[in-house]
Short mmCIF file of N, CA and C in Angstrom, two decimals:
data_model
loop_
_atom_site.label_atom_id
_atom_site.label_comp_id
_atom_site.label_asym_id
_atom_site.label_seq_id
_atom_site.Cartn_x
_atom_site.Cartn_y
_atom_site.Cartn_z
N GLU A 7 -11.96 8.11 0.56
CA GLU A 7 -12.12 7.17 1.67
C GLU A 7 -12.23 5.75 1.11
N VAL A 8 -11.41 4.87 1.64
CA VAL A 8 -11.44 3.47 1.22
C VAL A 8 -12.71 2.81 1.73
N GLN A 9 -13.46 2.24 0.81
CA GLN A 9 -14.66 1.50 1.19
C GLN A 9 -14.63 0.14 0.54
N LEU A 10 -14.95 -0.87 1.33
CA LEU A 10 -14.95 -2.24 0.86
C LEU A 10 -16.23 -2.91 1.32
N GLN A 11 -16.88 -3.57 0.40
CA GLN A 11 -18.14 -4.25 0.74
C GLN A 11 -18.02 -5.72 0.37
N ALA A 12 -18.04 -6.56 1.37
CA ALA A 12 -17.95 -8.00 1.15
C ALA A 12 -19.33 -8.63 1.11
N SER A 13 -19.47 -9.63 0.29
CA SER A 13 -20.74 -10.35 0.18
C SER A 13 -20.47 -11.76 -0.31
N GLY A 14 -21.50 -12.59 -0.27
CA GLY A 14 -21.38 -13.93 -0.82
C GLY A 14 -21.32 -15.05 0.20
N GLY A 15 -21.26 -14.70 1.47
CA GLY A 15 -21.23 -15.74 2.48
C GLY A 15 -22.55 -16.48 2.55
N GLY A 16 -22.55 -17.58 3.25
CA GLY A 16 -23.77 -18.36 3.40
C GLY A 16 -23.47 -19.68 4.06
N MET A 17 -24.45 -20.56 4.00
CA MET A 17 -24.32 -21.88 4.59
C MET A 17 -24.26 -22.93 3.49
N VAL A 18 -23.25 -23.78 3.55
CA VAL A 18 -23.11 -24.86 2.59
C VAL A 18 -22.73 -26.13 3.32
N GLN A 19 -22.94 -27.23 2.68
CA GLN A 19 -22.47 -28.49 3.22
C GLN A 19 -20.99 -28.67 2.90
N ALA A 20 -20.33 -29.46 3.69
CA ALA A 20 -18.92 -29.76 3.42
C ALA A 20 -18.80 -30.31 1.99
N GLY A 21 -17.80 -29.82 1.28
CA GLY A 21 -17.63 -30.20 -0.11
C GLY A 21 -18.26 -29.23 -1.08
N GLY A 22 -19.06 -28.33 -0.57
CA GLY A 22 -19.74 -27.36 -1.41
C GLY A 22 -18.86 -26.17 -1.76
N SER A 23 -19.46 -25.21 -2.47
CA SER A 23 -18.72 -24.04 -2.96
C SER A 23 -19.46 -22.75 -2.65
N LEU A 24 -18.68 -21.71 -2.51
CA LEU A 24 -19.20 -20.36 -2.38
C LEU A 24 -18.25 -19.41 -3.11
N ARG A 25 -18.77 -18.29 -3.55
CA ARG A 25 -17.92 -17.25 -4.12
C ARG A 25 -18.15 -15.95 -3.37
N LEU A 26 -17.10 -15.48 -2.75
CA LEU A 26 -17.16 -14.21 -2.04
C LEU A 26 -16.77 -13.07 -2.98
N SER A 27 -17.40 -11.94 -2.79
CA SER A 27 -17.09 -10.75 -3.59
C SER A 27 -16.71 -9.60 -2.67
N CYS A 28 -15.73 -8.83 -3.09
CA CYS A 28 -15.31 -7.64 -2.34
C CYS A 28 -15.31 -6.47 -3.32
N ARG A 29 -16.31 -5.63 -3.19
CA ARG A 29 -16.42 -4.48 -4.08
C ARG A 29 -15.74 -3.28 -3.43
N ALA A 30 -14.85 -2.65 -4.17
CA ALA A 30 -14.04 -1.56 -3.63
C ALA A 30 -14.41 -0.22 -4.25
N SER A 31 -14.26 0.82 -3.48
CA SER A 31 -14.48 2.18 -3.99
C SER A 31 -13.70 3.16 -3.14
N GLY A 32 -13.51 4.36 -3.69
CA GLY A 32 -12.85 5.41 -2.93
C GLY A 32 -11.34 5.45 -3.06
N PHE A 33 -10.78 4.58 -3.89
CA PHE A 33 -9.33 4.60 -4.08
C PHE A 33 -9.01 4.02 -5.46
N ILE A 34 -7.75 4.17 -5.85
CA ILE A 34 -7.34 3.65 -7.15
C ILE A 34 -7.08 2.16 -7.03
N PHE A 35 -8.05 1.41 -7.48
CA PHE A 35 -8.06 -0.05 -7.29
C PHE A 35 -6.78 -0.71 -7.78
N GLU A 36 -6.29 -0.25 -8.93
CA GLU A 36 -5.13 -0.89 -9.55
C GLU A 36 -3.85 -0.72 -8.74
N ASN A 37 -3.83 0.21 -7.82
CA ASN A 37 -2.62 0.50 -7.06
C ASN A 37 -2.53 -0.25 -5.73
N TYR A 38 -3.55 -1.02 -5.43
CA TYR A 38 -3.61 -1.67 -4.13
C TYR A 38 -3.56 -3.19 -4.24
N ALA A 39 -3.22 -3.81 -3.14
CA ALA A 39 -3.44 -5.24 -2.97
C ALA A 39 -4.73 -5.42 -2.17
N ILE A 40 -5.47 -6.42 -2.51
CA ILE A 40 -6.72 -6.72 -1.82
C ILE A 40 -6.63 -8.13 -1.26
N GLY A 41 -7.06 -8.30 -0.06
CA GLY A 41 -6.96 -9.62 0.55
C GLY A 41 -8.22 -10.04 1.27
N TRP A 42 -8.33 -11.35 1.42
CA TRP A 42 -9.40 -11.95 2.21
C TRP A 42 -8.80 -12.49 3.49
N PHE A 43 -9.42 -12.16 4.57
CA PHE A 43 -8.96 -12.58 5.89
C PHE A 43 -10.13 -13.22 6.63
N ARG A 44 -9.80 -14.01 7.63
CA ARG A 44 -10.87 -14.55 8.45
C ARG A 44 -10.51 -14.38 9.91
N GLN A 45 -11.57 -14.29 10.70
CA GLN A 45 -11.40 -13.93 12.11
C GLN A 45 -10.68 -14.99 12.89
N GLY A 46 -10.97 -16.27 12.60
CA GLY A 46 -10.25 -17.35 13.27
C GLY A 46 -10.45 -17.40 14.77
N SER A 47 -11.58 -17.89 15.19
CA SER A 47 -11.87 -17.93 16.63
C SER A 47 -10.90 -18.82 17.37
N LEU A 48 -10.36 -19.84 16.70
CA LEU A 48 -9.43 -20.75 17.36
C LEU A 48 -7.99 -20.40 17.04
N LYS A 49 -7.70 -20.10 15.78
CA LYS A 49 -6.33 -19.84 15.35
C LYS A 49 -5.96 -18.37 15.41
N GLY A 50 -6.95 -17.51 15.57
CA GLY A 50 -6.67 -16.08 15.48
C GLY A 50 -6.80 -15.61 14.05
N ARG A 51 -6.77 -14.32 13.87
CA ARG A 51 -6.96 -13.74 12.56
C ARG A 51 -5.87 -14.22 11.60
N GLU A 52 -6.26 -14.56 10.37
CA GLU A 52 -5.27 -15.01 9.40
C GLU A 52 -5.63 -14.54 8.00
N GLY A 53 -4.59 -14.35 7.22
CA GLY A 53 -4.77 -13.98 5.82
C GLY A 53 -5.01 -15.23 5.01
N VAL A 54 -6.14 -15.31 4.34
CA VAL A 54 -6.51 -16.49 3.57
C VAL A 54 -5.92 -16.43 2.16
N SER A 55 -6.14 -15.31 1.49
CA SER A 55 -5.65 -15.15 0.13
C SER A 55 -5.61 -13.68 -0.22
N CYS A 56 -4.59 -13.30 -0.95
CA CYS A 56 -4.42 -11.90 -1.35
C CYS A 56 -3.96 -11.80 -2.78
N ILE A 57 -4.27 -10.67 -3.39
CA ILE A 57 -3.83 -10.43 -4.77
C ILE A 57 -3.32 -9.00 -4.87
N ASN A 58 -2.18 -8.85 -5.52
CA ASN A 58 -1.63 -7.52 -5.75
C ASN A 58 -2.13 -7.05 -7.12
N ASN A 59 -2.96 -6.04 -7.13
CA ASN A 59 -3.55 -5.57 -8.38
C ASN A 59 -2.52 -4.93 -9.30
N ARG A 60 -1.36 -4.58 -8.79
CA ARG A 60 -0.33 -3.97 -9.63
C ARG A 60 0.29 -4.99 -10.58
N ASP A 61 0.52 -6.20 -10.06
CA ASP A 61 1.23 -7.17 -10.88
C ASP A 61 0.53 -8.53 -10.95
N GLY A 62 -0.60 -8.68 -10.26
CA GLY A 62 -1.35 -9.92 -10.31
C GLY A 62 -0.81 -11.02 -9.42
N ASP A 63 0.20 -10.70 -8.65
CA ASP A 63 0.78 -11.71 -7.77
C ASP A 63 -0.25 -12.13 -6.72
N THR A 64 -0.27 -13.41 -6.41
CA THR A 64 -1.25 -13.93 -5.46
C THR A 64 -0.59 -14.73 -4.34
N TYR A 65 -1.32 -14.88 -3.27
CA TYR A 65 -0.88 -15.66 -2.12
C TYR A 65 -2.06 -16.43 -1.57
N TYR A 66 -1.79 -17.66 -1.13
CA TYR A 66 -2.80 -18.48 -0.46
C TYR A 66 -2.19 -19.09 0.78
N ILE A 67 -2.96 -19.12 1.83
CA ILE A 67 -2.53 -19.85 3.00
C ILE A 67 -2.54 -21.33 2.65
N ASP A 68 -1.65 -22.11 3.26
CA ASP A 68 -1.47 -23.50 2.86
C ASP A 68 -2.77 -24.31 2.91
N SER A 69 -3.60 -24.05 3.89
CA SER A 69 -4.79 -24.88 4.10
C SER A 69 -5.84 -24.72 2.99
N VAL A 70 -5.72 -23.70 2.15
CA VAL A 70 -6.72 -23.50 1.10
C VAL A 70 -6.15 -23.68 -0.30
N LYS A 71 -4.87 -23.93 -0.40
CA LYS A 71 -4.25 -24.11 -1.72
C LYS A 71 -4.91 -25.27 -2.46
N GLY A 72 -5.21 -25.03 -3.73
CA GLY A 72 -5.87 -26.05 -4.53
C GLY A 72 -7.38 -26.05 -4.40
N ARG A 73 -7.91 -25.32 -3.44
CA ARG A 73 -9.36 -25.27 -3.24
C ARG A 73 -9.93 -23.87 -3.48
N PHE A 74 -9.18 -22.85 -3.11
CA PHE A 74 -9.65 -21.47 -3.24
C PHE A 74 -8.90 -20.79 -4.39
N THR A 75 -9.59 -19.88 -5.07
CA THR A 75 -8.97 -19.11 -6.14
C THR A 75 -9.38 -17.65 -5.99
N ILE A 76 -8.38 -16.77 -5.97
CA ILE A 76 -8.65 -15.34 -5.88
C ILE A 76 -8.50 -14.74 -7.27
N SER A 77 -9.36 -13.79 -7.58
CA SER A 77 -9.28 -13.12 -8.87
C SER A 77 -9.73 -11.67 -8.71
N SER A 78 -9.32 -10.85 -9.67
CA SER A 78 -9.60 -9.43 -9.58
C SER A 78 -10.16 -8.92 -10.90
N ASP A 79 -11.30 -8.25 -10.84
CA ASP A 79 -11.92 -7.64 -12.01
C ASP A 79 -11.73 -6.13 -11.90
N HIS A 80 -10.76 -5.61 -12.64
CA HIS A 80 -10.45 -4.19 -12.51
C HIS A 80 -11.59 -3.31 -13.02
N ALA A 81 -12.30 -3.77 -14.02
CA ALA A 81 -13.41 -2.99 -14.57
C ALA A 81 -14.52 -2.79 -13.53
N LYS A 82 -14.68 -3.77 -12.66
CA LYS A 82 -15.72 -3.70 -11.64
C LYS A 82 -15.17 -3.34 -10.27
N SER A 83 -13.85 -3.15 -10.18
CA SER A 83 -13.21 -2.88 -8.88
C SER A 83 -13.65 -3.89 -7.83
N THR A 84 -13.61 -5.13 -8.22
CA THR A 84 -14.10 -6.20 -7.35
C THR A 84 -13.10 -7.35 -7.34
N VAL A 85 -12.87 -7.87 -6.16
CA VAL A 85 -12.04 -9.06 -5.99
C VAL A 85 -12.94 -10.20 -5.54
N TYR A 86 -12.72 -11.36 -6.14
CA TYR A 86 -13.52 -12.53 -5.83
C TYR A 86 -12.66 -13.60 -5.15
N LEU A 87 -13.31 -14.37 -4.32
CA LEU A 87 -12.67 -15.56 -3.75
C LEU A 87 -13.58 -16.73 -4.01
N GLN A 88 -13.19 -17.56 -4.96
CA GLN A 88 -13.94 -18.78 -5.25
C GLN A 88 -13.47 -19.86 -4.28
N MET A 89 -14.39 -20.36 -3.51
CA MET A 89 -14.05 -21.36 -2.49
C MET A 89 -14.73 -22.67 -2.86
N ASN A 90 -13.94 -23.66 -3.19
CA ASN A 90 -14.46 -24.98 -3.55
C ASN A 90 -14.07 -26.00 -2.50
N ASN A 91 -14.79 -27.10 -2.49
CA ASN A 91 -14.51 -28.19 -1.54
C ASN A 91 -14.36 -27.66 -0.12
N LEU A 92 -15.34 -26.90 0.29
CA LEU A 92 -15.27 -26.28 1.61
C LEU A 92 -15.25 -27.32 2.71
N LYS A 93 -14.46 -27.04 3.72
CA LYS A 93 -14.33 -27.93 4.86
C LYS A 93 -14.90 -27.25 6.10
N TYR A 94 -15.19 -28.07 7.07
CA TYR A 94 -15.77 -27.55 8.30
C TYR A 94 -14.88 -26.46 8.90
N GLU A 95 -13.57 -26.66 8.80
CA GLU A 95 -12.64 -25.70 9.41
C GLU A 95 -12.55 -24.39 8.64
N ASP A 96 -13.18 -24.31 7.46
CA ASP A 96 -13.21 -23.05 6.72
C ASP A 96 -14.30 -22.10 7.25
N ALA A 97 -15.20 -22.64 8.04
CA ALA A 97 -16.28 -21.81 8.56
C ALA A 97 -15.72 -20.67 9.41
N ASP A 98 -16.15 -19.47 9.09
CA ASP A 98 -15.62 -18.30 9.79
C ASP A 98 -16.28 -17.05 9.22
N THR A 99 -15.97 -15.92 9.80
CA THR A 99 -16.35 -14.64 9.23
C THR A 99 -15.19 -14.14 8.38
N TYR A 100 -15.47 -13.92 7.11
CA TYR A 100 -14.44 -13.47 6.17
C TYR A 100 -14.64 -11.99 5.90
N TYR A 101 -13.54 -11.27 5.85
CA TYR A 101 -13.62 -9.86 5.49
C TYR A 101 -12.50 -9.55 4.51
N CYS A 102 -12.68 -8.49 3.75
CA CYS A 102 -11.65 -8.10 2.80
C CYS A 102 -11.01 -6.79 3.27
N ALA A 103 -9.78 -6.61 2.86
CA ALA A 103 -9.02 -5.43 3.24
C ALA A 103 -8.18 -4.97 2.07
N ALA A 104 -7.88 -3.68 2.06
CA ALA A 104 -7.04 -3.09 1.02
C ALA A 104 -5.70 -2.72 1.62
N MET A 105 -4.63 -3.14 0.96
CA MET A 105 -3.29 -2.88 1.46
C MET A 105 -2.52 -2.04 0.46
N VAL A 106 -1.76 -1.11 0.99
CA VAL A 106 -0.95 -0.23 0.15
C VAL A 106 0.42 -0.86 -0.03
N PRO A 107 0.80 -1.21 -1.26
CA PRO A 107 2.12 -1.79 -1.47
C PRO A 107 3.26 -0.82 -1.17
N GLY A 108 3.06 0.46 -1.46
CA GLY A 108 4.12 1.43 -1.24
C GLY A 108 5.12 1.46 -2.38
N ARG A 109 6.14 2.30 -2.25
CA ARG A 109 7.13 2.47 -3.31
C ARG A 109 7.99 1.23 -3.47
N SER A 110 8.27 0.54 -2.38
CA SER A 110 9.06 -0.69 -2.43
C SER A 110 8.16 -1.83 -1.92
N PRO A 111 7.31 -2.35 -2.79
CA PRO A 111 6.32 -3.33 -2.34
C PRO A 111 6.96 -4.57 -1.72
N PRO A 112 6.49 -4.97 -0.58
CA PRO A 112 6.95 -6.23 0.00
C PRO A 112 6.31 -7.39 -0.74
N PRO A 113 6.76 -8.62 -0.48
CA PRO A 113 6.11 -9.78 -1.10
C PRO A 113 4.63 -9.84 -0.74
N ILE A 114 3.82 -10.40 -1.60
CA ILE A 114 2.39 -10.47 -1.35
C ILE A 114 2.10 -11.23 -0.07
N GLU A 115 2.94 -12.18 0.26
CA GLU A 115 2.74 -12.93 1.50
C GLU A 115 2.84 -11.99 2.71
N THR A 116 3.73 -11.03 2.63
CA THR A 116 3.88 -10.07 3.72
C THR A 116 2.63 -9.20 3.83
N MET A 117 2.13 -8.76 2.68
CA MET A 117 0.94 -7.90 2.70
C MET A 117 -0.29 -8.68 3.15
N CYS A 118 -0.25 -10.00 3.06
CA CYS A 118 -1.38 -10.82 3.46
C CYS A 118 -1.33 -11.17 4.95
N ASN A 119 -0.35 -10.67 5.63
CA ASN A 119 -0.32 -10.80 7.08
C ASN A 119 -1.36 -9.84 7.66
N PRO A 120 -2.29 -10.34 8.47
CA PRO A 120 -3.34 -9.45 8.97
C PRO A 120 -2.82 -8.28 9.79
N PHE A 121 -1.57 -8.32 10.20
CA PHE A 121 -0.99 -7.23 10.98
C PHE A 121 -0.04 -6.36 10.15
N TYR A 122 -0.10 -6.53 8.83
CA TYR A 122 0.68 -5.70 7.93
C TYR A 122 0.32 -4.24 8.17
N ASN A 123 1.33 -3.38 8.30
CA ASN A 123 1.07 -2.00 8.68
C ASN A 123 0.62 -1.12 7.52
N GLY A 124 0.45 -1.73 6.35
CA GLY A 124 -0.01 -0.95 5.21
C GLY A 124 -1.49 -1.14 4.90
N VAL A 125 -2.25 -1.67 5.85
CA VAL A 125 -3.69 -1.84 5.63
C VAL A 125 -4.36 -0.47 5.63
N ASP A 126 -5.08 -0.20 4.56
CA ASP A 126 -5.68 1.12 4.41
C ASP A 126 -7.19 1.12 4.57
N GLY A 127 -7.77 -0.02 4.76
CA GLY A 127 -9.21 -0.09 4.92
C GLY A 127 -9.65 -1.53 5.02
N ARG A 128 -10.76 -1.71 5.66
CA ARG A 128 -11.28 -3.06 5.89
C ARG A 128 -12.79 -3.01 5.83
N GLY A 129 -13.38 -3.99 5.18
CA GLY A 129 -14.83 -4.03 5.10
C GLY A 129 -15.42 -4.89 6.21
N LYS A 130 -16.73 -4.84 6.30
CA LYS A 130 -17.43 -5.69 7.26
C LYS A 130 -17.37 -7.13 6.76
N GLY A 131 -17.49 -8.05 7.66
CA GLY A 131 -17.35 -9.44 7.32
C GLY A 131 -18.60 -10.06 6.73
N THR A 132 -18.38 -11.21 6.10
CA THR A 132 -19.48 -12.03 5.60
C THR A 132 -19.28 -13.42 6.16
N LEU A 133 -20.35 -14.00 6.68
CA LEU A 133 -20.25 -15.25 7.42
C LEU A 133 -20.33 -16.46 6.49
N VAL A 134 -19.39 -17.36 6.66
CA VAL A 134 -19.38 -18.63 5.94
C VAL A 134 -19.61 -19.75 6.97
N THR A 135 -20.65 -20.53 6.75
CA THR A 135 -20.98 -21.64 7.63
C THR A 135 -20.91 -22.93 6.82
N VAL A 136 -20.21 -23.91 7.35
CA VAL A 136 -20.06 -25.20 6.67
C VAL A 136 -20.63 -26.28 7.57
N SER A 137 -21.59 -26.99 7.06
CA SER A 137 -22.22 -28.05 7.84
C SER A 137 -21.69 -29.40 7.37
N SER A 138 -21.68 -30.33 8.29
CA SER A 138 -21.17 -31.67 7.96
C SER A 138 -22.24 -32.51 7.28
#
C-alpha cells in the first residue's frame, strides 16, 4: 500500500523559507515519480514540482522556478521541497503524491499534472502560511 507522509509546513513571513518533506513507504521508491501539489483555492489544484526517481528528471511550475528546489533521498525514501523567497501567493495546503511512470513514461511535466491518471497514492496535506 502506497503511503506518503508530508510534513514541514508552517507560518513564515514573505521572503522566508520552508522545507517540506514527503516520506514514502509501501512501494519501490526508485520506480516512481513523486510530486508536490497544492490545493489552490483560487487557481484550482496544481502541480508545483515533481521528480522522477528513475532518471532524476524534474519539473517546476513557472511561478516557483528559481525559488523552489525538489530533491530526492533514495536512502530515506523521502522527497524534499526547499521553498525559498516565499510569496503570499504560495500560501496553500501542499500535499505529495506518487505517480507511476509506466513502461513508456510520459514527460515529467505530464506526470505533474494533478489529473494524471497514473497517480498511485496521495498523502495528507501540510499547511503553508505566508504573512506579509
